[in-house]
């Protein structure tokens, strides 16, 4: 049974429609126009009762201009268009999705779900995610599979450095007391510890050593300042 037959009276989802060859585009257009098709190796003509939902991450207008996608097929498919913004345009969605993926893969690998530390959350929010949600999903699976700690730091994410994130690291490496004259001493210490950890990419050993602290002393301060 082919996909159209299996999707009878239902929906047929065609992902990455822009990757369809021109020859296959012509066949798909014919099915959509005539609402009929024949299975491979059969002469019996069947009615197409499937609703077509297609998706792509390409700009189809550019593909049409480059003769890579049929304009008539585009207009036939484009009855209702829903534009979904990329993940980088929705930074508020990144952390909830990351936590959801961590929970799912932790169950798959039968491991306790790790906690995303503030430095990792900030690194995720600043990352462009060229691979969109799929990249985030695979990143969280790798974290669950490889991370032996109960906490996820920025260094565990293995993010590719970008000019934006590099500049952010430089700008947050130190705490200017002149800009924090309204903070209490505890708040200044908390902020300094966070920025030092972030500067060292979530590496606790390096952050602790740079302040002359042991790892146990560092974790006591992390617990104190939550």
PDB file of C-alpha atoms in Angstrom:
ATOM      1  CA  UNK A   1       0.000   0.000   0.000  1.00  0.00           C
ATOM      2  CA  UNK A   2       1.289   3.423  -0.918  1.00  0.00           C
ATOM      3  CA  UNK A   3       1.212   6.580   1.147  1.00  0.00           C
ATOM      4  CA  UNK A   4      -1.865   8.019  -0.582  1.00  0.00           C
ATOM      5  CA  UNK A   5      -3.812   4.813   0.044  1.00  0.00           C
ATOM      6  CA  UNK A   6      -2.743   4.646   3.677  1.00  0.00           C
ATOM      7  CA  UNK A   7      -3.765   8.283   4.134  1.00  0.00           C
ATOM      8  CA  UNK A   8      -7.242   7.829   2.615  1.00  0.00           C
ATOM      9  CA  UNK A   9      -9.822   9.995   4.403  1.00  0.00           C
ATOM     10  CA  UNK A  10      -6.965  11.341   6.525  1.00  0.00           C
ATOM     11  CA  UNK A  11      -3.878  13.525   6.148  1.00  0.00           C
ATOM     12  CA  UNK A  12      -0.641  12.938   4.253  1.00  0.00           C
ATOM     13  CA  UNK A  13       2.292  14.953   5.589  1.00  0.00           C
ATOM     14  CA  UNK A  14       5.037  15.708   3.067  1.00  0.00           C
ATOM     15  CA  UNK A  15       8.104  17.034   4.878  1.00  0.00           C
ATOM     16  CA  UNK A  16      10.818  19.034   3.059  1.00  0.00           C
ATOM     17  CA  UNK A  17       8.608  19.420  -0.010  1.00  0.00           C
ATOM     18  CA  UNK A  18      11.279  21.606  -1.657  1.00  0.00           C
ATOM     19  CA  UNK A  19      13.560  18.565  -1.992  1.00  0.00           C
ATOM     20  CA  UNK A  20      11.098  16.812  -4.305  1.00  0.00           C
ATOM     21  CA  UNK A  21      12.486  16.353  -7.824  1.00  0.00           C
ATOM     22  CA  UNK A  22      10.822  18.256 -10.671  1.00  0.00           C
ATOM     23  CA  UNK A  23       9.575  14.965 -12.100  1.00  0.00           C
ATOM     24  CA  UNK A  24       7.949  14.003  -8.787  1.00  0.00           C
ATOM     25  CA  UNK A  25       6.541  17.519  -8.456  1.00  0.00           C
ATOM     26  CA  UNK A  26       4.753  17.065 -11.772  1.00  0.00           C
ATOM     27  CA  UNK A  27       3.269  13.738 -10.618  1.00  0.00           C
ATOM     28  CA  UNK A  28       2.152  15.232  -7.300  1.00  0.00           C
ATOM     29  CA  UNK A  29       0.537  18.171  -9.075  1.00  0.00           C
ATOM     30  CA  UNK A  30      -1.393  15.782 -11.326  1.00  0.00           C
ATOM     31  CA  UNK A  31      -2.729  13.866  -8.308  1.00  0.00           C
ATOM     32  CA  UNK A  32      -3.771  17.094  -6.595  1.00  0.00           C
ATOM     33  CA  UNK A  33      -5.453  18.471  -9.695  1.00  0.00           C
ATOM     34  CA  UNK A  34      -7.279  15.284 -10.754  1.00  0.00           C
ATOM     35  CA  UNK A  35      -7.678  13.864  -7.237  1.00  0.00           C
ATOM     36  CA  UNK A  36      -6.941  10.445  -8.694  1.00  0.00           C
ATOM     37  CA  UNK A  37      -3.895   8.169  -8.748  1.00  0.00           C
ATOM     38  CA  UNK A  38      -2.790   4.650  -9.603  1.00  0.00           C
ATOM     39  CA  UNK A  39      -0.614   2.556  -7.332  1.00  0.00           C
ATOM     40  CA  UNK A  40       2.797   1.483  -8.626  1.00  0.00           C
ATOM     41  CA  UNK A  41       2.415  -1.614 -10.786  1.00  0.00           C
ATOM     42  CA  UNK A  42      -1.370  -1.272 -10.998  1.00  0.00           C
ATOM     43  CA  UNK A  43      -3.700   0.119 -13.649  1.00  0.00           C
ATOM     44  CA  UNK A  44      -6.553   0.584 -11.203  1.00  0.00           C
ATOM     45  CA  UNK A  45      -7.353   4.273 -10.713  1.00  0.00           C
ATOM     46  CA  UNK A  46      -8.166   5.271  -7.153  1.00  0.00           C
ATOM     47  CA  UNK A  47      -9.675   8.428  -5.718  1.00  0.00           C
ATOM     48  CA  UNK A  48      -7.407  10.618  -3.630  1.00  0.00           C
ATOM     49  CA  UNK A  49      -9.256  11.460  -0.428  1.00  0.00           C
ATOM     50  CA  UNK A  50      -6.176  12.491   1.563  1.00  0.00           C
ATOM     51  CA  UNK A  51      -5.602  16.019   2.775  1.00  0.00           C
ATOM     52  CA  UNK A  52      -2.082  17.197   1.927  1.00  0.00           C
ATOM     53  CA  UNK A  53       0.024  19.004   4.516  1.00  0.00           C
ATOM     54  CA  UNK A  54       3.492  20.000   3.345  1.00  0.00           C
ATOM     55  CA  UNK A  55       6.417  21.668   5.070  1.00  0.00           C
ATOM     56  CA  UNK A  56       9.794  23.101   4.160  1.00  0.00           C
ATOM     57  CA  UNK A  57      12.526  25.237   5.698  1.00  0.00           C
ATOM     58  CA  UNK A  58      13.413  26.691   2.279  1.00  0.00           C
ATOM     59  CA  UNK A  59      12.167  29.899   0.716  1.00  0.00           C
ATOM     60  CA  UNK A  60       9.948  28.507  -2.018  1.00  0.00           C
ATOM     61  CA  UNK A  61       9.785  31.875  -3.820  1.00  0.00           C
ATOM     62  CA  UNK A  62      13.555  31.681  -4.315  1.00  0.00           C
ATOM     63  CA  UNK A  63      13.306  28.039  -5.415  1.00  0.00           C
ATOM     64  CA  UNK A  64      10.665  29.030  -7.993  1.00  0.00           C
ATOM     65  CA  UNK A  65      12.862  31.869  -9.265  1.00  0.00           C
ATOM     66  CA  UNK A  66      15.740  29.387  -9.655  1.00  0.00           C
ATOM     67  CA  UNK A  67      13.502  26.879 -11.495  1.00  0.00           C
ATOM     68  CA  UNK A  68      13.880  24.373  -8.673  1.00  0.00           C
ATOM     69  CA  UNK A  69      10.220  24.312  -7.680  1.00  0.00           C
ATOM     70  CA  UNK A  70       7.097  24.439  -9.837  1.00  0.00           C
ATOM     71  CA  UNK A  71       5.090  27.614  -9.413  1.00  0.00           C
ATOM     72  CA  UNK A  72       1.806  25.864 -10.251  1.00  0.00           C
ATOM     73  CA  UNK A  73       2.458  23.247  -7.553  1.00  0.00           C
ATOM     74  CA  UNK A  74       3.253  25.995  -5.075  1.00  0.00           C
ATOM     75  CA  UNK A  75      -0.082  27.713  -5.679  1.00  0.00           C
ATOM     76  CA  UNK A  76      -1.898  24.354  -5.546  1.00  0.00           C
ATOM     77  CA  UNK A  77      -0.376  23.508  -2.166  1.00  0.00           C
ATOM     78  CA  UNK A  78      -0.614  26.993  -0.706  1.00  0.00           C
ATOM     79  CA  UNK A  79      -4.299  26.988   0.275  1.00  0.00           C
ATOM     80  CA  UNK A  80      -3.548  27.851   3.881  1.00  0.00           C
ATOM     81  CA  UNK A  81      -0.023  28.871   4.885  1.00  0.00           C
ATOM     82  CA  UNK A  82       1.288  28.727   8.440  1.00  0.00           C
ATOM     83  CA  UNK A  83       4.685  30.318   8.992  1.00  0.00           C
ATOM     84  CA  UNK A  84       6.535  28.925  12.001  1.00  0.00           C
ATOM     85  CA  UNK A  85       9.430  31.137  13.149  1.00  0.00           C
ATOM     86  CA  UNK A  86      12.839  29.498  13.722  1.00  0.00           C
ATOM     87  CA  UNK A  87      13.874  28.625  17.256  1.00  0.00           C
ATOM     88  CA  UNK A  88      16.359  31.510  17.401  1.00  0.00           C
ATOM     89  CA  UNK A  89      13.431  33.927  16.975  1.00  0.00           C
ATOM     90  CA  UNK A  90      11.688  32.418  20.028  1.00  0.00           C
ATOM     91  CA  UNK A  91      14.318  32.394  22.800  1.00  0.00           C
ATOM     92  CA  UNK A  92      11.596  32.049  25.435  1.00  0.00           C
ATOM     93  CA  UNK A  93      10.777  28.593  24.028  1.00  0.00           C
ATOM     94  CA  UNK A  94      14.326  27.217  24.174  1.00  0.00           C
ATOM     95  CA  UNK A  95      14.567  26.371  27.882  1.00  0.00           C
ATOM     96  CA  UNK A  96      11.114  24.703  28.198  1.00  0.00           C
ATOM     97  CA  UNK A  97      11.836  22.608  25.105  1.00  0.00           C
ATOM     98  CA  UNK A  98      15.301  21.690  26.398  1.00  0.00           C
ATOM     99  CA  UNK A  99      13.861  20.562  29.728  1.00  0.00           C
ATOM    100  CA  UNK A 100      11.162  18.544  27.955  1.00  0.00           C
ATOM    101  CA  UNK A 101      13.775  16.783  25.804  1.00  0.00           C
ATOM    102  CA  UNK A 102      15.974  16.134  28.843  1.00  0.00           C
ATOM    103  CA  UNK A 103      13.038  14.510  30.614  1.00  0.00           C
ATOM    104  CA  UNK A 104      12.186  12.352  27.587  1.00  0.00           C
ATOM    105  CA  UNK A 105      15.739  11.117  26.971  1.00  0.00           C
ATOM    106  CA  UNK A 106      16.368  10.582  30.675  1.00  0.00           C
ATOM    107  CA  UNK A 107      13.446   8.166  30.667  1.00  0.00           C
ATOM    108  CA  UNK A 108      14.779   6.462  27.507  1.00  0.00           C
ATOM    109  CA  UNK A 109      18.253   5.997  29.007  1.00  0.00           C
ATOM    110  CA  UNK A 110      16.883   5.292  32.505  1.00  0.00           C
ATOM    111  CA  UNK A 111      18.885   8.101  34.083  1.00  0.00           C
ATOM    112  CA  UNK A 112      17.778  10.894  36.440  1.00  0.00           C
ATOM    113  CA  UNK A 113      17.131  14.107  34.491  1.00  0.00           C
ATOM    114  CA  UNK A 114      19.993  16.595  34.979  1.00  0.00           C
ATOM    115  CA  UNK A 115      19.360  20.177  36.026  1.00  0.00           C
ATOM    116  CA  UNK A 116      20.177  22.955  33.566  1.00  0.00           C
ATOM    117  CA  UNK A 117      22.401  25.461  35.351  1.00  0.00           C
ATOM    118  CA  UNK A 118      21.997  29.226  34.754  1.00  0.00           C
ATOM    119  CA  UNK A 119      25.188  29.408  32.663  1.00  0.00           C
ATOM    120  CA  UNK A 120      23.887  26.648  30.369  1.00  0.00           C
ATOM    121  CA  UNK A 121      20.448  28.277  30.143  1.00  0.00           C
ATOM    122  CA  UNK A 122      22.056  31.563  29.145  1.00  0.00           C
ATOM    123  CA  UNK A 123      24.273  29.849  26.572  1.00  0.00           C
ATOM    124  CA  UNK A 124      21.245  28.106  25.058  1.00  0.00           C
ATOM    125  CA  UNK A 125      19.315  31.380  24.830  1.00  0.00           C
ATOM    126  CA  UNK A 126      22.247  33.106  23.123  1.00  0.00           C
ATOM    127  CA  UNK A 127      22.831  30.316  20.594  1.00  0.00           C
ATOM    128  CA  UNK A 128      21.474  30.718  17.038  1.00  0.00           C
ATOM    129  CA  UNK A 129      20.454  27.061  16.526  1.00  0.00           C
ATOM    130  CA  UNK A 130      21.071  26.805  12.770  1.00  0.00           C
ATOM    131  CA  UNK A 131      19.642  23.273  12.971  1.00  0.00           C
ATOM    132  CA  UNK A 132      16.465  24.565  14.648  1.00  0.00           C
ATOM    133  CA  UNK A 133      14.496  22.324  17.052  1.00  0.00           C
ATOM    134  CA  UNK A 134      16.114  19.136  15.714  1.00  0.00           C
ATOM    135  CA  UNK A 135      19.517  20.460  16.787  1.00  0.00           C
ATOM    136  CA  UNK A 136      18.237  21.226  20.285  1.00  0.00           C
ATOM    137  CA  UNK A 137      16.672  17.772  20.522  1.00  0.00           C
ATOM    138  CA  UNK A 138      19.865  15.944  19.520  1.00  0.00           C
ATOM    139  CA  UNK A 139      21.906  18.226  21.783  1.00  0.00           C
ATOM    140  CA  UNK A 140      19.797  17.258  24.810  1.00  0.00           C
ATOM    141  CA  UNK A 141      20.050  13.569  23.911  1.00  0.00           C
ATOM    142  CA  UNK A 142      23.847  13.897  23.779  1.00  0.00           C
ATOM    143  CA  UNK A 143      23.831  15.672  27.160  1.00  0.00           C
ATOM    144  CA  UNK A 144      21.823  12.890  28.797  1.00  0.00           C
ATOM    145  CA  UNK A 145      23.983  10.208  27.188  1.00  0.00           C
ATOM    146  CA  UNK A 146      27.390  11.742  27.974  1.00  0.00           C
ATOM    147  CA  UNK A 147      26.872  13.889  31.085  1.00  0.00           C
ATOM    148  CA  UNK A 148      27.880  12.092  34.283  1.00  0.00           C
ATOM    149  CA  UNK A 149      26.927  15.053  36.462  1.00  0.00           C
ATOM    150  CA  UNK A 150      23.497  15.906  37.835  1.00  0.00           C
ATOM    151  CA  UNK A 151      23.970  19.415  36.519  1.00  0.00           C
ATOM    152  CA  UNK A 152      24.256  20.664  32.940  1.00  0.00           C
ATOM    153  CA  UNK A 153      26.813  23.427  32.449  1.00  0.00           C
ATOM    154  CA  UNK A 154      27.558  25.446  29.327  1.00  0.00           C
ATOM    155  CA  UNK A 155      30.632  23.302  28.633  1.00  0.00           C
ATOM    156  CA  UNK A 156      28.414  20.190  28.469  1.00  0.00           C
ATOM    157  CA  UNK A 157      26.462  21.622  25.538  1.00  0.00           C
ATOM    158  CA  UNK A 158      29.426  21.667  23.120  1.00  0.00           C
ATOM    159  CA  UNK A 159      28.049  24.750  21.378  1.00  0.00           C
ATOM    160  CA  UNK A 160      29.909  26.197  18.415  1.00  0.00           C
ATOM    161  CA  UNK A 161      31.268  29.619  19.426  1.00  0.00           C
ATOM    162  CA  UNK A 162      29.742  32.591  17.648  1.00  0.00           C
ATOM    163  CA  UNK A 163      30.887  36.227  17.637  1.00  0.00           C
ATOM    164  CA  UNK A 164      27.776  37.118  19.638  1.00  0.00           C
ATOM    165  CA  UNK A 165      28.351  34.546  22.378  1.00  0.00           C
ATOM    166  CA  UNK A 166      32.101  35.275  22.522  1.00  0.00           C
ATOM    167  CA  UNK A 167      31.432  38.977  23.023  1.00  0.00           C
ATOM    168  CA  UNK A 168      28.863  38.155  25.680  1.00  0.00           C
ATOM    169  CA  UNK A 169      31.417  36.051  27.578  1.00  0.00           C
ATOM    170  CA  UNK A 170      33.932  38.895  27.574  1.00  0.00           C
ATOM    171  CA  UNK A 171      31.351  41.406  28.746  1.00  0.00           C
ATOM    172  CA  UNK A 172      30.175  39.191  31.628  1.00  0.00           C
ATOM    173  CA  UNK A 173      33.589  38.016  32.811  1.00  0.00           C
ATOM    174  CA  UNK A 174      33.802  40.602  35.562  1.00  0.00           C
ATOM    175  CA  UNK A 175      31.405  42.412  37.892  1.00  0.00           C
ATOM    176  CA  UNK A 176      31.622  46.170  37.999  1.00  0.00           C
ATOM    177  CA  UNK A 177      30.995  47.301  41.569  1.00  0.00           C
ATOM    178  CA  UNK A 178      30.379  50.833  40.362  1.00  0.00           C
ATOM    179  CA  UNK A 179      27.264  49.589  38.566  1.00  0.00           C
ATOM    180  CA  UNK A 180      26.053  47.554  41.561  1.00  0.00           C
ATOM    181  CA  UNK A 181      26.209  50.079  44.378  1.00  0.00           C
ATOM    182  CA  UNK A 182      22.633  49.187  45.426  1.00  0.00           C
ATOM    183  CA  UNK A 183      23.365  45.467  45.844  1.00  0.00           C
ATOM    184  CA  UNK A 184      24.096  43.752  49.145  1.00  0.00           C
ATOM    185  CA  UNK A 185      27.419  41.992  49.690  1.00  0.00           C
ATOM    186  CA  UNK A 186      25.765  38.576  49.283  1.00  0.00           C
ATOM    187  CA  UNK A 187      24.188  39.681  45.995  1.00  0.00           C
ATOM    188  CA  UNK A 188      27.546  40.905  44.678  1.00  0.00           C
ATOM    189  CA  UNK A 189      29.210  37.598  45.651  1.00  0.00           C
ATOM    190  CA  UNK A 190      26.398  35.607  44.053  1.00  0.00           C
ATOM    191  CA  UNK A 191      26.689  37.615  40.836  1.00  0.00           C
ATOM    192  CA  UNK A 192      30.477  37.314  40.815  1.00  0.00           C
ATOM    193  CA  UNK A 193      30.342  33.523  41.244  1.00  0.00           C
ATOM    194  CA  UNK A 194      27.808  33.180  38.452  1.00  0.00           C
ATOM    195  CA  UNK A 195      29.811  35.304  36.025  1.00  0.00           C
ATOM    196  CA  UNK A 196      33.072  33.551  36.896  1.00  0.00           C
ATOM    197  CA  UNK A 197      31.445  30.173  36.215  1.00  0.00           C
ATOM    198  CA  UNK A 198      29.991  31.473  32.963  1.00  0.00           C
ATOM    199  CA  UNK A 199      33.359  32.900  31.910  1.00  0.00           C
ATOM    200  CA  UNK A 200      34.926  29.444  32.309  1.00  0.00           C
ATOM    201  CA  UNK A 201      32.168  27.806  30.253  1.00  0.00           C
ATOM    202  CA  UNK A 202      30.562  26.080  33.234  1.00  0.00           C
ATOM    203  CA  UNK A 203      33.805  24.338  34.225  1.00  0.00           C
ATOM    204  CA  UNK A 204      33.572  24.179  38.016  1.00  0.00           C
ATOM    205  CA  UNK A 205      37.224  23.203  38.546  1.00  0.00           C
ATOM    206  CA  UNK A 206      38.551  26.180  36.570  1.00  0.00           C
ATOM    207  CA  UNK A 207      36.083  28.628  38.132  1.00  0.00           C
ATOM    208  CA  UNK A 208      36.868  27.421  41.654  1.00  0.00           C
ATOM    209  CA  UNK A 209      40.639  27.448  41.039  1.00  0.00           C
ATOM    210  CA  UNK A 210      40.504  31.001  39.692  1.00  0.00           C
ATOM    211  CA  UNK A 211      39.037  32.099  43.043  1.00  0.00           C
ATOM    212  CA  UNK A 212      41.284  29.883  45.184  1.00  0.00           C
ATOM    213  CA  UNK A 213      38.392  27.602  46.174  1.00  0.00           C
ATOM    214  CA  UNK A 214      38.099  23.819  46.291  1.00  0.00           C
ATOM    215  CA  UNK A 215      35.293  22.103  44.360  1.00  0.00           C
ATOM    216  CA  UNK A 216      33.510  21.259  47.622  1.00  0.00           C
ATOM    217  CA  UNK A 217      33.739  24.882  48.763  1.00  0.00           C
ATOM    218  CA  UNK A 218      32.416  26.013  45.393  1.00  0.00           C
ATOM    219  CA  UNK A 219      29.414  23.678  45.619  1.00  0.00           C
ATOM    220  CA  UNK A 220      28.685  24.882  49.160  1.00  0.00           C
ATOM    221  CA  UNK A 221      28.496  28.416  47.794  1.00  0.00           C
ATOM    222  CA  UNK A 222      26.314  27.240  44.901  1.00  0.00           C
ATOM    223  CA  UNK A 223      23.923  25.693  47.426  1.00  0.00           C
ATOM    224  CA  UNK A 224      24.001  28.829  49.583  1.00  0.00           C
ATOM    225  CA  UNK A 225      23.197  31.151  46.682  1.00  0.00           C
ATOM    226  CA  UNK A 226      20.940  28.614  44.949  1.00  0.00           C
TER     227      UNK A 226
END
